[in-house]
mmCIF file with all atom_site columns, C-alpha atoms in Angstrom:
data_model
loop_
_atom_site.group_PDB
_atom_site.id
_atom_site.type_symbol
_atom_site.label_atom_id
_atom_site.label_alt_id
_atom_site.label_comp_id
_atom_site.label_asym_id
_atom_site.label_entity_id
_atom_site.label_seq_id
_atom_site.pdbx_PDB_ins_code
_atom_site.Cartn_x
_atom_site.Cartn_y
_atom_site.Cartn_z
_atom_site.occupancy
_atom_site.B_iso_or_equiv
_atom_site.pdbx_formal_charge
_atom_site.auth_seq_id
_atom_site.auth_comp_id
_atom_site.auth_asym_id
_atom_site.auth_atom_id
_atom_site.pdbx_PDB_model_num
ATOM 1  C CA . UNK Y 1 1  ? 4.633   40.577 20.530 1.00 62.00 ? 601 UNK Y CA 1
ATOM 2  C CA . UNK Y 1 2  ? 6.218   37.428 18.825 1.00 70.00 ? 602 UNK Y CA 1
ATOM 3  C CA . UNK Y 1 3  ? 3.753   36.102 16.113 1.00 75.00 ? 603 UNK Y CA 1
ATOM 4  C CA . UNK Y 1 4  ? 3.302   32.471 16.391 1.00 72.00 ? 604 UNK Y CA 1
ATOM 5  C CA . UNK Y 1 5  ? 3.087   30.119 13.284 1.00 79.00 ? 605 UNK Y CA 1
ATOM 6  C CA . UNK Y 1 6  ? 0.466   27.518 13.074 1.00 77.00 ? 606 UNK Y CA 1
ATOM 7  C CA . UNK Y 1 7  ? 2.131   24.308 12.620 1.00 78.00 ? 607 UNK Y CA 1
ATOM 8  C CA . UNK Y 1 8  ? 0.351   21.122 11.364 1.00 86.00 ? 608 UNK Y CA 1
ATOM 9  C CA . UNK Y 1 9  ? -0.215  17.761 13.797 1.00 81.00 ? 609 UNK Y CA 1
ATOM 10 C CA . UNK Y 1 10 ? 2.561   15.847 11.901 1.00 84.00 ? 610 UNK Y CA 1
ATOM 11 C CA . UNK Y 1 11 ? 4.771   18.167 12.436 1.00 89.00 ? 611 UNK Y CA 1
ATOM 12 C CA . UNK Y 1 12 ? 3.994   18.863 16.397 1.00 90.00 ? 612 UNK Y CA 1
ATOM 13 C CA . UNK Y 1 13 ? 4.722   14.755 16.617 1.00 88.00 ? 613 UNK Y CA 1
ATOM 14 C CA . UNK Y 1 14 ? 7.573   15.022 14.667 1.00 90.00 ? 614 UNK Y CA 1
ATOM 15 C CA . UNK Y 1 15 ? 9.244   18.053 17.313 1.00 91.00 ? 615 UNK Y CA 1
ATOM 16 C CA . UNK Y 1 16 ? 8.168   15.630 19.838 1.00 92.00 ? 616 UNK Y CA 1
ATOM 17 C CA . UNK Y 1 17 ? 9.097   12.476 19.075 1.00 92.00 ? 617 UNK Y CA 1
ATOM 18 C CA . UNK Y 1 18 ? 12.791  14.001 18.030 1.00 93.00 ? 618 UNK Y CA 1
ATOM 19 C CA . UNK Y 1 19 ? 14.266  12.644 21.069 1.00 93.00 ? 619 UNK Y CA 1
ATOM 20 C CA . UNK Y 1 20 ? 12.955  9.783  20.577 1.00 92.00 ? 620 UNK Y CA 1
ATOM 21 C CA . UNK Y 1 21 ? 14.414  9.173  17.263 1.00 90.00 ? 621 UNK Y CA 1
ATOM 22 C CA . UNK Y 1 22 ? 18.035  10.241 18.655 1.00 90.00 ? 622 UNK Y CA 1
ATOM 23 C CA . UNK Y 1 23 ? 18.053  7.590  21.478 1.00 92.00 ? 623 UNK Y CA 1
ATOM 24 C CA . UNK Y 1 24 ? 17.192  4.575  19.348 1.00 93.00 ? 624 UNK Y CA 1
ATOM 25 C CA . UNK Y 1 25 ? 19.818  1.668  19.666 1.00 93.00 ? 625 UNK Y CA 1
ATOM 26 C CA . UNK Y 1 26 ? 21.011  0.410  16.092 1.00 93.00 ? 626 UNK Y CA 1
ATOM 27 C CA . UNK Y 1 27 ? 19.076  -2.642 16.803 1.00 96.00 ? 627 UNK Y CA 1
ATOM 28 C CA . UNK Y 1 28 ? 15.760  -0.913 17.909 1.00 96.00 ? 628 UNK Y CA 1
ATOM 29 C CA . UNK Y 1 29 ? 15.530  1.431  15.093 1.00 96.00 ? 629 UNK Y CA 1
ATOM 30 C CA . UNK Y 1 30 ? 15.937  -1.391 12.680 1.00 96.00 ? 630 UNK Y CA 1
ATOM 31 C CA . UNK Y 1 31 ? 12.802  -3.149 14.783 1.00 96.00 ? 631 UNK Y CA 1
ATOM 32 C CA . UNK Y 1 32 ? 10.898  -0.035 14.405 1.00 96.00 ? 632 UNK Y CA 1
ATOM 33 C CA . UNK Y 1 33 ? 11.490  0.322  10.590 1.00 95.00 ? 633 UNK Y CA 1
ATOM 34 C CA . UNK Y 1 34 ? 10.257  -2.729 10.188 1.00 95.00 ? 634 UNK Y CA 1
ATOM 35 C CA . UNK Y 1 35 ? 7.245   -2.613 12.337 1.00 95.00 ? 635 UNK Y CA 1
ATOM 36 C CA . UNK Y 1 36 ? 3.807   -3.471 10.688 1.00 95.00 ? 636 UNK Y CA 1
ATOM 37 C CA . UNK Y 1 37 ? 0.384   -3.791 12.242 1.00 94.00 ? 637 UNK Y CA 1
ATOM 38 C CA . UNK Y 1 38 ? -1.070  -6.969 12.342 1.00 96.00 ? 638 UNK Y CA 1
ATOM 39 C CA . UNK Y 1 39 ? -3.260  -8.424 10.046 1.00 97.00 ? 639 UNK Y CA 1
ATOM 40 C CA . UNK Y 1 40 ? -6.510  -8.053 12.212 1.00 98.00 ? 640 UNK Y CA 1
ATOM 41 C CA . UNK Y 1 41 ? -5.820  -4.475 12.517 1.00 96.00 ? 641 UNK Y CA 1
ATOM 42 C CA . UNK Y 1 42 ? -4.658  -4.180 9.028  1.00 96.00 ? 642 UNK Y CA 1
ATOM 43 C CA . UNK Y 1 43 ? -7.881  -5.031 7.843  1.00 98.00 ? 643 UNK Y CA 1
ATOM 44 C CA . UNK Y 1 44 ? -9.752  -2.877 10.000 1.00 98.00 ? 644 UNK Y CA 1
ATOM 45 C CA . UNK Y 1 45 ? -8.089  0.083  9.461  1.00 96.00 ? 645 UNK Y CA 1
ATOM 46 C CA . UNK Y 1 46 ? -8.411  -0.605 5.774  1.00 97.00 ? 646 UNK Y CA 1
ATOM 47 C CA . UNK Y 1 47 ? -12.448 -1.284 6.388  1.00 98.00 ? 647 UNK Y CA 1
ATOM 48 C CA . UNK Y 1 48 ? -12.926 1.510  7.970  1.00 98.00 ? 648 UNK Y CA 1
ATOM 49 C CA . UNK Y 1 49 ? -11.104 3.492  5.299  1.00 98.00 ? 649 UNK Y CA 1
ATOM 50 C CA . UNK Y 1 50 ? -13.550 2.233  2.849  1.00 98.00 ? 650 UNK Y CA 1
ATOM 51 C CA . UNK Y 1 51 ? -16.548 3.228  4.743  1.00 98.00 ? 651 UNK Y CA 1
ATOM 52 C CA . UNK Y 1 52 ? -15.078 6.884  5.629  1.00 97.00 ? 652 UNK Y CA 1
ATOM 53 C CA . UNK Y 1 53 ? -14.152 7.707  1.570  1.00 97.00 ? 653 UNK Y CA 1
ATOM 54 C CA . UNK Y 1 54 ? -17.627 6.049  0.905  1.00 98.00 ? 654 UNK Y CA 1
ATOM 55 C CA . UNK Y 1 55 ? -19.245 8.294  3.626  1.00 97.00 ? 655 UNK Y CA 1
ATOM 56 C CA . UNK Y 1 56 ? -21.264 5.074  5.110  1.00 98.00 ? 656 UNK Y CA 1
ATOM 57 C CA . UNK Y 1 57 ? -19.223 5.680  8.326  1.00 98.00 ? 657 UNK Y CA 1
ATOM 58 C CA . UNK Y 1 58 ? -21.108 5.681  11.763 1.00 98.00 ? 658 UNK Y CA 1
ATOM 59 C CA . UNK Y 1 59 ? -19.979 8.047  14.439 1.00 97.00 ? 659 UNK Y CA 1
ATOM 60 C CA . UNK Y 1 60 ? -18.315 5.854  16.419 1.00 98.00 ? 660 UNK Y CA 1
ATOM 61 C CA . UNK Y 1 61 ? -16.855 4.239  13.234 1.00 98.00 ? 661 UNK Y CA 1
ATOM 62 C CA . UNK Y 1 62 ? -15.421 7.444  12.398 1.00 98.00 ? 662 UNK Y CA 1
ATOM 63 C CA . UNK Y 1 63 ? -13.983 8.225  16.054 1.00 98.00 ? 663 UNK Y CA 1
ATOM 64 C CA . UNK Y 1 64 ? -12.062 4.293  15.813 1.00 98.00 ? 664 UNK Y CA 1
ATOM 65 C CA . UNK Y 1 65 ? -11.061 5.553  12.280 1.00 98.00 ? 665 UNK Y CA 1
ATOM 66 C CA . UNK Y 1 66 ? -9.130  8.451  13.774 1.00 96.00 ? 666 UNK Y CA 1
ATOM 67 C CA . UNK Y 1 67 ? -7.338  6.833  16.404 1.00 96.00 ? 667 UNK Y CA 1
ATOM 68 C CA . UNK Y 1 68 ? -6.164  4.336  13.398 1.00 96.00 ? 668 UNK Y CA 1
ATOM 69 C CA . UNK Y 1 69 ? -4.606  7.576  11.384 1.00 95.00 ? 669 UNK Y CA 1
ATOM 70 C CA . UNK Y 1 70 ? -3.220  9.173  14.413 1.00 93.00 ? 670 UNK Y CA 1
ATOM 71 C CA . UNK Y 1 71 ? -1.330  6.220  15.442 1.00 94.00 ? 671 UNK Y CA 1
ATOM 72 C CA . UNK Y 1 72 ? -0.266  5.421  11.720 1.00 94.00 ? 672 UNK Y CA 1
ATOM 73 C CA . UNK Y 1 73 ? 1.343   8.910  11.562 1.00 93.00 ? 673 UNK Y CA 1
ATOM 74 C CA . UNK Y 1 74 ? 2.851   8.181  15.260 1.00 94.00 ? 674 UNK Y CA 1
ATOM 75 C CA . UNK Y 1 75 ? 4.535   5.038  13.973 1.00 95.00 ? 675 UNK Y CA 1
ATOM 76 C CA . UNK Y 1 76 ? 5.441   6.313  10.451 1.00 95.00 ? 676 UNK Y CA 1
ATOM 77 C CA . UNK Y 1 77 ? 7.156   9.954  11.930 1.00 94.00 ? 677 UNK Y CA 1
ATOM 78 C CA . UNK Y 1 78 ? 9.089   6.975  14.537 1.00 95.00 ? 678 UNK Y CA 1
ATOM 79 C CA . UNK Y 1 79 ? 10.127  4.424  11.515 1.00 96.00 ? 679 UNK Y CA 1
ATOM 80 C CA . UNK Y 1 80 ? 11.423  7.784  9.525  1.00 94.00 ? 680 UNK Y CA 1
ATOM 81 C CA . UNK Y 1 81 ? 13.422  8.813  12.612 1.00 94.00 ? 681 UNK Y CA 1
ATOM 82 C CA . UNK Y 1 82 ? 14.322  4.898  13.038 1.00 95.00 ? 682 UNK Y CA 1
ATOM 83 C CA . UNK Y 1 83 ? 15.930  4.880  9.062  1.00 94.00 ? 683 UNK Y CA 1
ATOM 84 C CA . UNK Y 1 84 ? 17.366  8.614  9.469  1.00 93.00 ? 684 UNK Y CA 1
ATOM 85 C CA . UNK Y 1 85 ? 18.944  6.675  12.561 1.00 92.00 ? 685 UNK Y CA 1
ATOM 86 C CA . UNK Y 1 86 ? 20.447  3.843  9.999  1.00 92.00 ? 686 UNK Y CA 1
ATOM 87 C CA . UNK Y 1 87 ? 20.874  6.292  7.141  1.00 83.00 ? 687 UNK Y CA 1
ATOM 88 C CA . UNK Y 1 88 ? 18.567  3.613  5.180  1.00 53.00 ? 688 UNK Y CA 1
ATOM 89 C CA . UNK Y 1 89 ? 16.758  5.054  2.185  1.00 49.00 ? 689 UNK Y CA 1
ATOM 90 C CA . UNK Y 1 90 ? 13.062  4.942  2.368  1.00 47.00 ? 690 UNK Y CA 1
#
């Protein structure tokens, strides 16, 4: 029987959102590395940051806070794939 290795969640996204990386236009992937949240968002993610490494974060707090990560690594895994696509340094 073939033993499996546990990979991590960044790296799952990464094997998935290959393909995605490969069919970015020129103009797209420069878009993409260049993405950045709003400032509304910005600041919430940030607040909710502070509350989570302070340990004053509610529940629900905590459950917004993870969506915020999960989608930061989503967009950062896309914009590395995006300046791979350029051959951009970071």
């Amino acid at each position: 029987m073939r033993e499996h290795k546990v990979i991590q969640p960044k790296q799952v996204l990464d094997r998935l959102l290959d393909p995605v990386g490969r069919c970015l236009t020129p103009k797209a992937a420069r878009e993409l590395a260049n993405l950045r949240p709003d400032e509304e968002a910005q600041a919430r993610g940030h607040e909710l940051a502070e509350k989570c490494n302070e340990g004053t974060i509610t529940a629900e707090e905590k459950d917004e806070y993870e969506i915020y990560v999960m989608a930061a690594n989503v967009v950062a895994i896309l914009q590395a794939k995006a300046r791979a696509r350029l051959n951009t340094p970071l």
